[in-house]
mmCIF file of N, CA and C in Angstrom:
data_model
loop_
_atom_site.group_PDB
_atom_site.id
_atom_site.type_symbol
_atom_site.label_atom_id
_atom_site.label_comp_id
_atom_site.label_asym_id
_atom_site.label_seq_id
_atom_site.Cartn_x
_atom_site.Cartn_y
_atom_site.Cartn_z
ATOM 1 N N MET A 1 0.844 -1.179 0.000
ATOM 2 C CA MET A 1 0.000 0.000 0.000
ATOM 3 C C MET A 1 0.893 1.247 0.000
ATOM 4 N N ALA A 2 0.502 2.229 -0.754
ATOM 5 C CA ALA A 2 1.266 3.481 -0.860
ATOM 6 C C ALA A 2 1.130 4.290 0.430
ATOM 7 N N ASP A 3 2.140 5.108 0.693
ATOM 8 C CA ASP A 3 2.133 5.948 1.887
ATOM 9 C C ASP A 3 1.337 7.226 1.654
ATOM 10 N N LEU A 4 0.809 7.773 2.752
ATOM 11 C CA LEU A 4 0.130 9.066 2.718
ATOM 12 C C LEU A 4 1.110 10.104 3.268
ATOM 13 N N PHE A 5 1.422 11.097 2.455
ATOM 14 C CA PHE A 5 2.377 12.136 2.846
ATOM 15 C C PHE A 5 1.639 13.377 3.319
ATOM 16 N N LEU A 6 2.054 13.932 4.466
ATOM 17 C CA LEU A 6 1.470 15.176 4.948
ATOM 18 C C LEU A 6 2.556 16.185 5.308
ATOM 19 N N ILE A 7 3.453 15.843 6.222
ATOM 20 C CA ILE A 7 4.512 16.783 6.637
ATOM 21 C C ILE A 7 5.426 17.148 5.462
ATOM 22 N N PRO A 8 5.876 16.186 4.645
ATOM 23 C CA PRO A 8 6.693 16.583 3.493
ATOM 24 C C PRO A 8 5.944 17.510 2.531
ATOM 25 N N VAL A 9 4.641 17.313 2.411
ATOM 26 C CA VAL A 9 3.830 18.172 1.540
ATOM 27 C C VAL A 9 3.871 19.612 2.032
ATOM 28 N N ILE A 10 3.724 19.792 3.329
ATOM 29 C CA ILE A 10 3.750 21.140 3.904
ATOM 30 C C ILE A 10 5.137 21.757 3.746
ATOM 31 N N THR A 11 6.171 20.973 4.000
ATOM 32 C CA THR A 11 7.549 21.465 3.877
ATOM 33 C C THR A 11 7.855 21.903 2.452
ATOM 34 N N ILE A 12 7.611 21.029 1.492
ATOM 35 C CA ILE A 12 7.884 21.364 0.094
ATOM 36 C C ILE A 12 6.945 22.462 -0.380
ATOM 37 N N GLY A 13 5.699 22.453 0.098
ATOM 38 C CA GLY A 13 4.734 23.477 -0.285
ATOM 39 C C GLY A 13 5.168 24.871 0.123
ATOM 40 N N ILE A 14 5.725 25.000 1.308
ATOM 41 C CA ILE A 14 6.217 26.306 1.761
ATOM 42 C C ILE A 14 7.396 26.748 0.901
ATOM 43 N N VAL A 15 8.314 25.827 0.617
ATOM 44 C CA VAL A 15 9.485 26.174 -0.197
ATOM 45 C C VAL A 15 9.065 26.588 -1.607
ATOM 46 N N LEU A 16 8.220 25.783 -2.263
ATOM 47 C CA LEU A 16 7.788 26.119 -3.619
ATOM 48 C C LEU A 16 6.874 27.336 -3.648
ATOM 49 N N GLY A 17 6.060 27.505 -2.611
ATOM 50 C CA GLY A 17 5.217 28.694 -2.526
ATOM 51 C C GLY A 17 6.043 29.965 -2.419
ATOM 52 N N LEU A 18 7.093 29.917 -1.606
ATOM 53 C CA LEU A 18 7.991 31.075 -1.498
ATOM 54 C C LEU A 18 8.753 31.304 -2.798
ATOM 55 N N TYR A 19 9.141 30.231 -3.470
ATOM 56 C CA TYR A 19 9.818 30.353 -4.762
ATOM 57 C C TYR A 19 8.890 31.031 -5.777
ATOM 58 N N GLU A 20 7.643 30.581 -5.829
ATOM 59 C CA GLU A 20 6.665 31.218 -6.726
ATOM 60 C C GLU A 20 6.474 32.685 -6.359
ATOM 61 N N LEU A 21 6.390 32.967 -5.079
ATOM 62 C CA LEU A 21 6.210 34.344 -4.621
ATOM 63 C C LEU A 21 7.373 35.230 -5.045
ATOM 64 N N ILE A 22 8.586 34.720 -4.925
ATOM 65 C CA ILE A 22 9.766 35.491 -5.335
ATOM 66 C C ILE A 22 9.720 35.767 -6.833
ATOM 67 N N LEU A 23 9.378 34.755 -7.622
ATOM 68 C CA LEU A 23 9.295 34.947 -9.073
ATOM 69 C C LEU A 23 8.212 35.954 -9.443
ATOM 70 N N ILE A 24 7.048 35.815 -8.820
ATOM 71 C CA ILE A 24 5.945 36.726 -9.129
ATOM 72 C C ILE A 24 6.253 38.126 -8.630
ATOM 73 N N HIS A 25 6.880 38.231 -7.469
ATOM 74 C CA HIS A 25 7.244 39.549 -6.942
ATOM 75 C C HIS A 25 8.180 40.253 -7.923
ATOM 76 N N ARG A 26 9.087 39.503 -8.490
ATOM 77 C CA ARG A 26 10.013 40.091 -9.454
ATOM 78 C C ARG A 26 9.284 40.470 -10.750
ATOM 79 N N ASP A 27 8.344 39.626 -11.184
ATOM 80 C CA ASP A 27 7.631 39.883 -12.431
ATOM 81 C C ASP A 27 6.563 40.966 -12.289
ATOM 82 N N GLU A 28 5.810 40.916 -11.222
ATOM 83 C CA GLU A 28 4.664 41.812 -11.056
ATOM 84 C C GLU A 28 4.982 43.057 -10.239
ATOM 85 N N ASN A 29 6.112 43.079 -9.561
ATOM 86 C CA ASN A 29 6.538 44.220 -8.759
ATOM 87 C C ASN A 29 5.493 44.584 -7.694
ATOM 88 N N PHE A 30 5.114 43.588 -6.875
ATOM 89 C CA PHE A 30 4.143 43.796 -5.806
ATOM 90 C C PHE A 30 4.669 44.752 -4.753
ATOM 91 N N ARG A 31 3.741 45.410 -4.076
ATOM 92 C CA ARG A 31 4.096 46.267 -2.962
ATOM 93 C C ARG A 31 3.066 46.067 -1.836
ATOM 94 N N GLY A 32 3.518 46.227 -0.608
ATOM 95 C CA GLY A 32 2.612 46.224 0.541
ATOM 96 C C GLY A 32 1.864 44.926 0.734
ATOM 97 N N SER A 33 0.565 45.044 1.037
ATOM 98 C CA SER A 33 -0.247 43.889 1.391
ATOM 99 C C SER A 33 -0.503 42.965 0.205
ATOM 100 N N HIS A 34 -0.376 43.455 -1.019
ATOM 101 C CA HIS A 34 -0.558 42.578 -2.176
ATOM 102 C C HIS A 34 0.475 41.453 -2.156
ATOM 103 N N TRP A 35 1.685 41.774 -1.755
ATOM 104 C CA TRP A 35 2.756 40.797 -1.701
ATOM 105 C C TRP A 35 2.440 39.731 -0.660
ATOM 106 N N LEU A 36 2.002 40.150 0.526
ATOM 107 C CA LEU A 36 1.687 39.207 1.594
ATOM 108 C C LEU A 36 0.468 38.360 1.227
ATOM 109 N N GLY A 37 -0.553 38.999 0.700
ATOM 110 C CA GLY A 37 -1.765 38.266 0.328
ATOM 111 C C GLY A 37 -1.494 37.220 -0.739
ATOM 112 N N HIS A 38 -0.730 37.605 -1.754
ATOM 113 C CA HIS A 38 -0.428 36.639 -2.802
ATOM 114 C C HIS A 38 0.510 35.554 -2.278
ATOM 115 N N GLY A 39 1.378 35.910 -1.344
ATOM 116 C CA GLY A 39 2.273 34.919 -0.753
ATOM 117 C C GLY A 39 1.513 33.837 -0.011
ATOM 118 N N LEU A 40 0.544 34.235 0.786
ATOM 119 C CA LEU A 40 -0.274 33.257 1.505
ATOM 120 C C LEU A 40 -1.065 32.395 0.520
ATOM 121 N N HIS A 41 -1.565 33.029 -0.526
ATOM 122 C CA HIS A 41 -2.316 32.311 -1.550
ATOM 123 C C HIS A 41 -1.409 31.328 -2.284
ATOM 124 N N ALA A 42 -0.190 31.756 -2.626
ATOM 125 C CA ALA A 42 0.745 30.898 -3.353
ATOM 126 C C ALA A 42 1.139 29.679 -2.524
ATOM 127 N N ILE A 43 1.408 29.884 -1.251
ATOM 128 C CA ILE A 43 1.805 28.767 -0.387
ATOM 129 C C ILE A 43 0.649 27.793 -0.206
ATOM 130 N N THR A 44 -0.556 28.319 -0.002
ATOM 131 C CA THR A 44 -1.729 27.450 0.153
ATOM 132 C C THR A 44 -1.966 26.634 -1.114
ATOM 133 N N THR A 45 -1.862 27.279 -2.260
ATOM 134 C CA THR A 45 -2.049 26.585 -3.533
ATOM 135 C C THR A 45 -1.003 25.498 -3.718
ATOM 136 N N MET A 46 0.248 25.799 -3.388
ATOM 137 C CA MET A 46 1.316 24.808 -3.532
ATOM 138 C C MET A 46 1.065 23.597 -2.641
ATOM 139 N N ILE A 47 0.636 23.841 -1.416
ATOM 140 C CA ILE A 47 0.384 22.733 -0.490
ATOM 141 C C ILE A 47 -0.744 21.844 -1.016
ATOM 142 N N ILE A 48 -1.796 22.444 -1.535
ATOM 143 C CA ILE A 48 -2.914 21.661 -2.085
ATOM 144 C C ILE A 48 -2.459 20.859 -3.301
ATOM 145 N N ALA A 49 -1.728 21.502 -4.218
ATOM 146 C CA ALA A 49 -1.258 20.810 -5.422
ATOM 147 C C ALA A 49 -0.279 19.690 -5.066
ATOM 148 N N LEU A 50 0.624 19.953 -4.130
ATOM 149 C CA LEU A 50 1.572 18.921 -3.713
ATOM 150 C C LEU A 50 0.885 17.774 -2.990
ATOM 151 N N PHE A 51 -0.128 18.087 -2.194
ATOM 152 C CA PHE A 51 -0.881 17.024 -1.530
ATOM 153 C C PHE A 51 -1.494 16.100 -2.578
ATOM 154 N N ALA A 52 -2.005 16.708 -3.650
ATOM 155 C CA ALA A 52 -2.615 15.905 -4.716
ATOM 156 C C ALA A 52 -1.580 15.065 -5.458
ATOM 157 N N THR A 53 -0.431 15.662 -5.810
ATOM 158 C CA THR A 53 0.552 14.900 -6.586
ATOM 159 C C THR A 53 1.297 13.864 -5.744
ATOM 160 N N MET A 54 1.636 14.205 -4.511
ATOM 161 C CA MET A 54 2.409 13.269 -3.691
ATOM 162 C C MET A 54 1.562 12.121 -3.160
ATOM 163 N N ASN A 55 0.252 12.298 -3.147
ATOM 164 C CA ASN A 55 -0.633 11.250 -2.637
ATOM 165 C C ASN A 55 -1.525 10.652 -3.721
ATOM 166 N N THR A 56 -1.203 10.895 -4.976
ATOM 167 C CA THR A 56 -2.006 10.376 -6.083
ATOM 168 C C THR A 56 -2.109 8.856 -6.033
ATOM 169 N N GLU A 57 -0.978 8.204 -5.900
ATOM 170 C CA GLU A 57 -0.976 6.737 -5.892
ATOM 171 C C GLU A 57 -1.788 6.194 -4.718
ATOM 172 N N TYR A 58 -1.662 6.832 -3.556
ATOM 173 C CA TYR A 58 -2.407 6.402 -2.370
ATOM 174 C C TYR A 58 -3.919 6.458 -2.623
ATOM 175 N N PHE A 59 -4.395 7.603 -3.149
ATOM 176 C CA PHE A 59 -5.833 7.762 -3.349
ATOM 177 C C PHE A 59 -6.364 6.893 -4.482
ATOM 178 N N LEU A 60 -5.573 6.708 -5.532
ATOM 179 C CA LEU A 60 -6.005 5.800 -6.598
ATOM 180 C C LEU A 60 -6.069 4.367 -6.095
ATOM 181 N N GLU A 61 -5.160 4.008 -5.197
ATOM 182 C CA GLU A 61 -5.153 2.658 -4.620
ATOM 183 C C GLU A 61 -6.337 2.459 -3.676
ATOM 184 N N VAL A 62 -6.602 3.456 -2.826
ATOM 185 C CA VAL A 62 -7.699 3.354 -1.857
ATOM 186 C C VAL A 62 -9.053 3.287 -2.562
ATOM 187 N N THR A 63 -9.206 4.055 -3.625
ATOM 188 C CA THR A 63 -10.485 4.080 -4.340
ATOM 189 C C THR A 63 -10.634 2.946 -5.341
ATOM 190 N N GLY A 64 -9.575 2.169 -5.550
ATOM 191 C CA GLY A 64 -9.643 1.055 -6.487
ATOM 192 C C GLY A 64 -9.429 1.466 -7.930
ATOM 193 N N LEU A 65 -9.106 2.718 -8.183
ATOM 194 C CA LEU A 65 -8.919 3.193 -9.548
ATOM 195 C C LEU A 65 -7.543 2.857 -10.108
ATOM 196 N N LEU A 66 -6.597 2.535 -9.247
ATOM 197 C CA LEU A 66 -5.239 2.259 -9.698
ATOM 198 C C LEU A 66 -5.188 1.040 -10.612
ATOM 199 N N ASN A 67 -5.937 0.023 -10.285
ATOM 200 C CA ASN A 67 -5.958 -1.213 -11.086
ATOM 201 C C ASN A 67 -7.256 -1.377 -11.862
ATOM 202 N N SER A 68 -7.959 -0.276 -12.074
ATOM 203 C CA SER A 68 -9.259 -0.351 -12.746
ATOM 204 C C SER A 68 -9.142 -0.499 -14.256
ATOM 205 N N GLY A 69 -8.016 -0.094 -14.825
ATOM 206 C CA GLY A 69 -7.846 -0.177 -16.270
ATOM 207 C C GLY A 69 -8.470 0.990 -17.019
ATOM 208 N N ILE A 70 -8.994 1.964 -16.288
ATOM 209 C CA ILE A 70 -9.572 3.146 -16.939
ATOM 210 C C ILE A 70 -8.418 3.988 -17.491
ATOM 211 N N PRO A 71 -8.443 4.266 -18.796
ATOM 212 C CA PRO A 71 -7.350 5.052 -19.368
ATOM 213 C C PRO A 71 -7.206 6.400 -18.684
ATOM 214 N N PHE A 72 -6.000 6.850 -18.546
ATOM 215 C CA PHE A 72 -5.615 8.129 -17.953
ATOM 216 C C PHE A 72 -5.804 8.168 -16.441
ATOM 217 N N ILE A 73 -6.921 7.712 -15.925
ATOM 218 C CA ILE A 73 -7.161 7.792 -14.480
ATOM 219 C C ILE A 73 -6.331 6.752 -13.735
ATOM 220 N N SER A 74 -6.122 5.598 -14.313
ATOM 221 C CA SER A 74 -5.351 4.557 -13.631
ATOM 222 C C SER A 74 -3.846 4.747 -13.805
ATOM 223 N N ASN A 75 -3.426 5.749 -14.568
ATOM 224 C CA ASN A 75 -2.010 6.036 -14.778
ATOM 225 C C ASN A 75 -1.590 7.174 -13.844
ATOM 226 N N VAL A 76 -0.786 6.871 -12.842
ATOM 227 C CA VAL A 76 -0.390 7.837 -11.813
ATOM 228 C C VAL A 76 0.320 9.033 -12.423
ATOM 229 N N LEU A 77 1.244 8.789 -13.345
ATOM 230 C CA LEU A 77 2.003 9.888 -13.956
ATOM 231 C C LEU A 77 1.091 10.833 -14.741
ATOM 232 N N LEU A 78 0.148 10.300 -15.489
ATOM 233 C CA LEU A 78 -0.759 11.160 -16.254
ATOM 234 C C LEU A 78 -1.646 12.001 -15.345
ATOM 235 N N VAL A 79 -2.078 11.435 -14.234
ATOM 236 C CA VAL A 79 -2.881 12.206 -13.272
ATOM 237 C C VAL A 79 -2.036 13.331 -12.694
ATOM 238 N N ARG A 80 -0.782 13.049 -12.356
ATOM 239 C CA ARG A 80 0.107 14.088 -11.816
ATOM 240 C C ARG A 80 0.375 15.180 -12.852
ATOM 241 N N ILE A 81 0.568 14.806 -14.100
ATOM 242 C CA ILE A 81 0.783 15.804 -15.157
ATOM 243 C C ILE A 81 -0.455 16.663 -15.334
ATOM 244 N N ALA A 82 -1.638 16.066 -15.276
ATOM 245 C CA ALA A 82 -2.883 16.838 -15.383
ATOM 246 C C ALA A 82 -2.989 17.838 -14.236
ATOM 247 N N ILE A 83 -2.607 17.435 -13.039
ATOM 248 C CA ILE A 83 -2.614 18.354 -11.893
ATOM 249 C C ILE A 83 -1.641 19.497 -12.148
ATOM 250 N N GLY A 84 -0.468 19.195 -12.703
ATOM 251 C CA GLY A 84 0.510 20.230 -13.021
ATOM 252 C C GLY A 84 0.003 21.215 -14.059
ATOM 253 N N LEU A 85 -0.695 20.728 -15.073
ATOM 254 C CA LEU A 85 -1.265 21.617 -16.091
ATOM 255 C C LEU A 85 -2.338 22.524 -15.502
ATOM 256 N N ILE A 86 -3.176 21.958 -14.659
ATOM 257 C CA ILE A 86 -4.213 22.762 -13.991
ATOM 258 C C ILE A 86 -3.556 23.815 -13.113
ATOM 259 N N LEU A 87 -2.506 23.443 -12.391
ATOM 260 C CA LEU A 87 -1.792 24.392 -11.538
ATOM 261 C C LEU A 87 -1.188 25.517 -12.370
ATOM 262 N N ASN A 88 -0.597 25.190 -13.510
ATOM 263 C CA ASN A 88 0.017 26.194 -14.370
ATOM 264 C C ASN A 88 -1.020 27.220 -14.837
ATOM 265 N N ILE A 89 -2.162 26.757 -15.287
ATOM 266 C CA ILE A 89 -3.232 27.662 -15.726
ATOM 267 C C ILE A 89 -3.750 28.481 -14.551
ATOM 268 N N LYS A 90 -3.876 27.865 -13.393
ATOM 269 C CA LYS A 90 -4.374 28.556 -12.201
ATOM 270 C C LYS A 90 -3.435 29.680 -11.777
ATOM 271 N N ILE A 91 -2.128 29.446 -11.826
ATOM 272 C CA ILE A 91 -1.162 30.482 -11.449
ATOM 273 C C ILE A 91 -1.262 31.661 -12.413
ATOM 274 N N HIS A 92 -1.397 31.374 -13.701
ATOM 275 C CA HIS A 92 -1.521 32.447 -14.685
ATOM 276 C C HIS A 92 -2.824 33.225 -14.510
ATOM 277 N N ALA A 93 -3.907 32.531 -14.241
ATOM 278 C CA ALA A 93 -5.184 33.202 -14.027
ATOM 279 C C ALA A 93 -5.123 34.104 -12.800
ATOM 280 N N THR A 94 -4.487 33.635 -11.743
ATOM 281 C CA THR A 94 -4.342 34.444 -10.535
ATOM 282 C C THR A 94 -3.525 35.690 -10.824
ATOM 283 N N SER A 95 -2.461 35.538 -11.569
ATOM 284 C CA SER A 95 -1.627 36.676 -11.921
ATOM 285 C C SER A 95 -2.407 37.680 -12.755
ATOM 286 N N ALA A 96 -3.235 37.193 -13.665
ATOM 287 C CA ALA A 96 -4.028 38.084 -14.509
ATOM 288 C C ALA A 96 -5.073 38.829 -13.690
ATOM 289 N N ILE A 97 -5.673 38.158 -12.739
ATOM 290 C CA ILE A 97 -6.688 38.802 -11.903
ATOM 291 C C ILE A 97 -6.051 39.881 -11.034
ATOM 292 N N ILE A 98 -4.860 39.601 -10.523
ATOM 293 C CA ILE A 98 -4.175 40.568 -9.673
ATOM 294 C C ILE A 98 -3.954 41.879 -10.415
ATOM 295 N N LYS A 99 -3.567 41.786 -11.662
ATOM 296 C CA LYS A 99 -3.304 42.988 -12.452
ATOM 297 C C LYS A 99 -4.552 43.474 -13.188
ATOM 298 N N GLY A 100 -5.684 42.812 -13.022
ATOM 299 C CA GLY A 100 -6.908 43.228 -13.687
ATOM 300 C C GLY A 100 -6.884 42.972 -15.179
ATOM 301 N N ARG A 101 -6.118 41.964 -15.607
ATOM 302 C CA ARG A 101 -5.976 41.708 -17.028
ATOM 303 C C ARG A 101 -6.623 40.410 -17.466
ATOM 304 N N LEU A 102 -7.425 39.783 -16.630
ATOM 305 C CA LEU A 102 -7.976 38.496 -17.014
ATOM 306 C C LEU A 102 -8.810 38.626 -18.284
ATOM 307 N N PHE A 103 -9.633 39.660 -18.358
ATOM 308 C CA PHE A 103 -10.504 39.809 -19.514
ATOM 309 C C PHE A 103 -9.878 40.698 -20.581
ATOM 310 N N ALA A 104 -9.003 41.604 -20.192
ATOM 311 C CA ALA A 104 -8.374 42.495 -21.166
ATOM 312 C C ALA A 104 -7.264 41.775 -21.929
ATOM 313 N N GLY A 105 -6.376 41.104 -21.212
ATOM 314 C CA GLY A 105 -5.222 40.482 -21.866
ATOM 315 C C GLY A 105 -5.327 38.984 -21.991
ATOM 316 N N GLY A 106 -6.273 38.387 -21.308
ATOM 317 C CA GLY A 106 -6.398 36.940 -21.349
ATOM 318 C C GLY A 106 -5.231 36.241 -20.683
ATOM 319 N N LEU A 107 -5.030 35.020 -21.059
ATOM 320 C CA LEU A 107 -3.946 34.231 -20.489
ATOM 321 C C LEU A 107 -2.769 34.161 -21.449
ATOM 322 N N GLY A 108 -2.661 35.094 -22.327
ATOM 323 C CA GLY A 108 -1.628 35.061 -23.358
ATOM 324 C C GLY A 108 -0.332 35.708 -22.934
ATOM 325 N N GLY A 109 0.405 36.171 -23.924
ATOM 326 C CA GLY A 109 1.741 36.683 -23.707
ATOM 327 C C GLY A 109 1.797 38.074 -23.117
ATOM 328 N N SER A 110 0.674 38.746 -22.938
ATOM 329 C CA SER A 110 0.729 40.103 -22.405
ATOM 330 C C SER A 110 0.982 40.143 -20.906
ATOM 331 N N MET A 111 0.925 38.995 -20.261
ATOM 332 C CA MET A 111 1.121 38.956 -18.817
ATOM 333 C C MET A 111 2.585 39.118 -18.477
ATOM 334 N N ALA A 112 2.850 39.780 -17.370
ATOM 335 C CA ALA A 112 4.231 39.994 -16.945
ATOM 336 C C ALA A 112 4.843 38.697 -16.410
ATOM 337 N N GLU A 113 4.028 37.874 -15.782
ATOM 338 C CA GLU A 113 4.570 36.621 -15.256
ATOM 339 C C GLU A 113 4.836 35.676 -16.422
ATOM 340 N N HIS A 114 6.047 35.210 -16.522
ATOM 341 C CA HIS A 114 6.459 34.419 -17.669
ATOM 342 C C HIS A 114 5.999 32.972 -17.550
ATOM 343 N N TRP A 115 5.671 32.395 -18.707
ATOM 344 C CA TRP A 115 5.284 30.989 -18.745
ATOM 345 C C TRP A 115 6.420 30.109 -18.245
ATOM 346 N N THR A 116 7.641 30.534 -18.442
ATOM 347 C CA THR A 116 8.783 29.746 -18.002
ATOM 348 C C THR A 116 8.749 29.547 -16.493
ATOM 349 N N HIS A 117 8.470 30.620 -15.756
ATOM 350 C CA HIS A 117 8.434 30.518 -14.294
ATOM 351 C C HIS A 117 7.347 29.570 -13.821
ATOM 352 N N THR A 118 6.164 29.711 -14.377
ATOM 353 C CA THR A 118 5.069 28.856 -13.912
ATOM 354 C C THR A 118 5.271 27.413 -14.359
ATOM 355 N N THR A 119 5.893 27.233 -15.507
ATOM 356 C CA THR A 119 6.171 25.873 -15.966
ATOM 357 C C THR A 119 7.189 25.196 -15.049
ATOM 358 N N ILE A 120 8.189 25.944 -14.617
ATOM 359 C CA ILE A 120 9.174 25.394 -13.682
ATOM 360 C C ILE A 120 8.500 25.001 -12.371
ATOM 361 N N VAL A 121 7.677 25.883 -11.833
ATOM 362 C CA VAL A 121 6.982 25.597 -10.572
ATOM 363 C C VAL A 121 6.060 24.390 -10.740
ATOM 364 N N SER A 122 5.294 24.349 -11.820
ATOM 365 C CA SER A 122 4.380 23.228 -12.056
ATOM 366 C C SER A 122 5.147 21.923 -12.238
ATOM 367 N N ALA A 123 6.268 21.969 -12.959
ATOM 368 C CA ALA A 123 7.078 20.765 -13.151
ATOM 369 C C ALA A 123 7.635 20.270 -11.820
ATOM 370 N N LEU A 124 8.042 21.186 -10.958
ATOM 371 C CA LEU A 124 8.546 20.775 -9.641
ATOM 372 C C LEU A 124 7.454 20.120 -8.809
ATOM 373 N N VAL A 125 6.230 20.599 -8.936
ATOM 374 C CA VAL A 125 5.107 19.980 -8.213
ATOM 375 C C VAL A 125 4.861 18.570 -8.750
ATOM 376 N N VAL A 126 4.904 18.405 -10.067
ATOM 377 C CA VAL A 126 4.693 17.081 -10.662
ATOM 378 C C VAL A 126 5.842 16.135 -10.306
ATOM 379 N N LEU A 127 7.069 16.647 -10.280
ATOM 380 C CA LEU A 127 8.236 15.813 -10.006
ATOM 381 C C LEU A 127 8.507 15.583 -8.519
ATOM 382 N N ALA A 128 7.841 16.322 -7.645
ATOM 383 C CA ALA A 128 8.086 16.226 -6.202
ATOM 384 C C ALA A 128 8.011 14.798 -5.664
ATOM 385 N N PRO A 129 7.010 13.993 -6.046
ATOM 386 C CA PRO A 129 6.985 12.621 -5.515
ATOM 387 C C PRO A 129 8.186 11.779 -5.946
ATOM 388 N N TYR A 130 8.755 12.098 -7.102
ATOM 389 C CA TYR A 130 9.904 11.340 -7.591
ATOM 390 C C TYR A 130 11.212 11.872 -7.007
ATOM 391 N N LEU A 131 11.247 13.152 -6.653
ATOM 392 C CA LEU A 131 12.448 13.760 -6.089
ATOM 393 C C LEU A 131 12.542 13.590 -4.578
ATOM 394 N N TRP A 132 11.397 13.437 -3.911
ATOM 395 C CA TRP A 132 11.377 13.373 -2.453
ATOM 396 C C TRP A 132 12.261 12.264 -1.881
ATOM 397 N N PRO A 133 12.269 11.039 -2.430
ATOM 398 C CA PRO A 133 13.145 10.006 -1.861
ATOM 399 C C PRO A 133 14.624 10.399 -1.864
ATOM 400 N N PHE A 134 15.041 11.231 -2.816
ATOM 401 C CA PHE A 134 16.430 11.684 -2.869
ATOM 402 C C PHE A 134 16.689 12.856 -1.926
ATOM 403 N N LEU A 135 15.653 13.657 -1.669
ATOM 404 C CA LEU A 135 15.794 14.832 -0.809
ATOM 405 C C LEU A 135 15.596 14.499 0.670
ATOM 406 N N ALA A 136 14.790 13.507 0.970
ATOM 407 C CA ALA A 136 14.438 13.163 2.357
ATOM 408 C C ALA A 136 15.640 12.942 3.265
ATOM 409 N N PRO A 137 16.733 12.305 2.804
ATOM 410 C CA PRO A 137 17.876 12.117 3.702
ATOM 411 C C PRO A 137 18.551 13.421 4.139
ATOM 412 N N PHE A 138 18.270 14.508 3.445
ATOM 413 C CA PHE A 138 18.888 15.794 3.781
ATOM 414 C C PHE A 138 17.959 16.713 4.586
ATOM 415 N N VAL A 139 16.714 16.264 4.776
ATOM 416 C CA VAL A 139 15.704 17.056 5.476
ATOM 417 C C VAL A 139 15.513 16.484 6.878
ATOM 418 N N PRO A 140 15.467 17.368 7.913
ATOM 419 C CA PRO A 140 15.277 16.876 9.291
ATOM 420 C C PRO A 140 13.956 16.106 9.449
ATOM 421 N N VAL A 141 13.935 15.218 10.414
ATOM 422 C CA VAL A 141 12.761 14.383 10.662
ATOM 423 C C VAL A 141 11.521 15.219 10.967
ATOM 424 N N TYR A 142 11.678 16.296 11.730
ATOM 425 C CA TYR A 142 10.520 17.121 12.095
ATOM 426 C C TYR A 142 9.918 17.854 10.890
ATOM 427 N N LEU A 143 10.629 17.869 9.755
ATOM 428 C CA LEU A 143 10.095 18.438 8.507
ATOM 429 C C LEU A 143 9.683 17.341 7.529
ATOM 430 N N GLY A 144 9.649 16.108 7.988
ATOM 431 C CA GLY A 144 9.198 14.994 7.164
ATOM 432 C C GLY A 144 10.302 14.191 6.523
ATOM 433 N N GLY A 145 11.541 14.582 6.717
ATOM 434 C CA GLY A 145 12.671 13.871 6.119
ATOM 435 C C GLY A 145 13.155 12.738 7.005
ATOM 436 N N THR A 146 14.344 12.248 6.688
ATOM 437 C CA THR A 146 14.914 11.147 7.453
ATOM 438 C C THR A 146 16.244 11.507 8.103
ATOM 439 N N ALA A 147 16.680 12.763 7.968
ATOM 440 C CA ALA A 147 17.979 13.157 8.521
ATOM 441 C C ALA A 147 17.919 13.369 10.015
#
């Protein structure tokens, strides 16, 4: 049976949320409470997305979907990639709303936040379950690691 991850999700979520915040702060040039508000939002979003990707196998196993043979849903990697794509679009939509450009500029190239940044963040969320076994020996036990 697959493990259920919680503490590592929070640890990685805070790190990736702060990374996203730094990138967005540089791109959008936030000031004052906008920076703090978006920071809390970014960290919360990262924790939710990481909870979904790091526990995908567990939930598919518990619900019986892992061995169901249903295309796409029974494939853990495809489910994680779908979560990453949804996260990427969500980050861009949030950035557009912050600047009031959701309807004026859409989700296209007019946004200051670069697709490269959000793609990196989304890829790290998708890859987190595969990278965690290598990172855990360097992370203290109270943060979910094994060091």
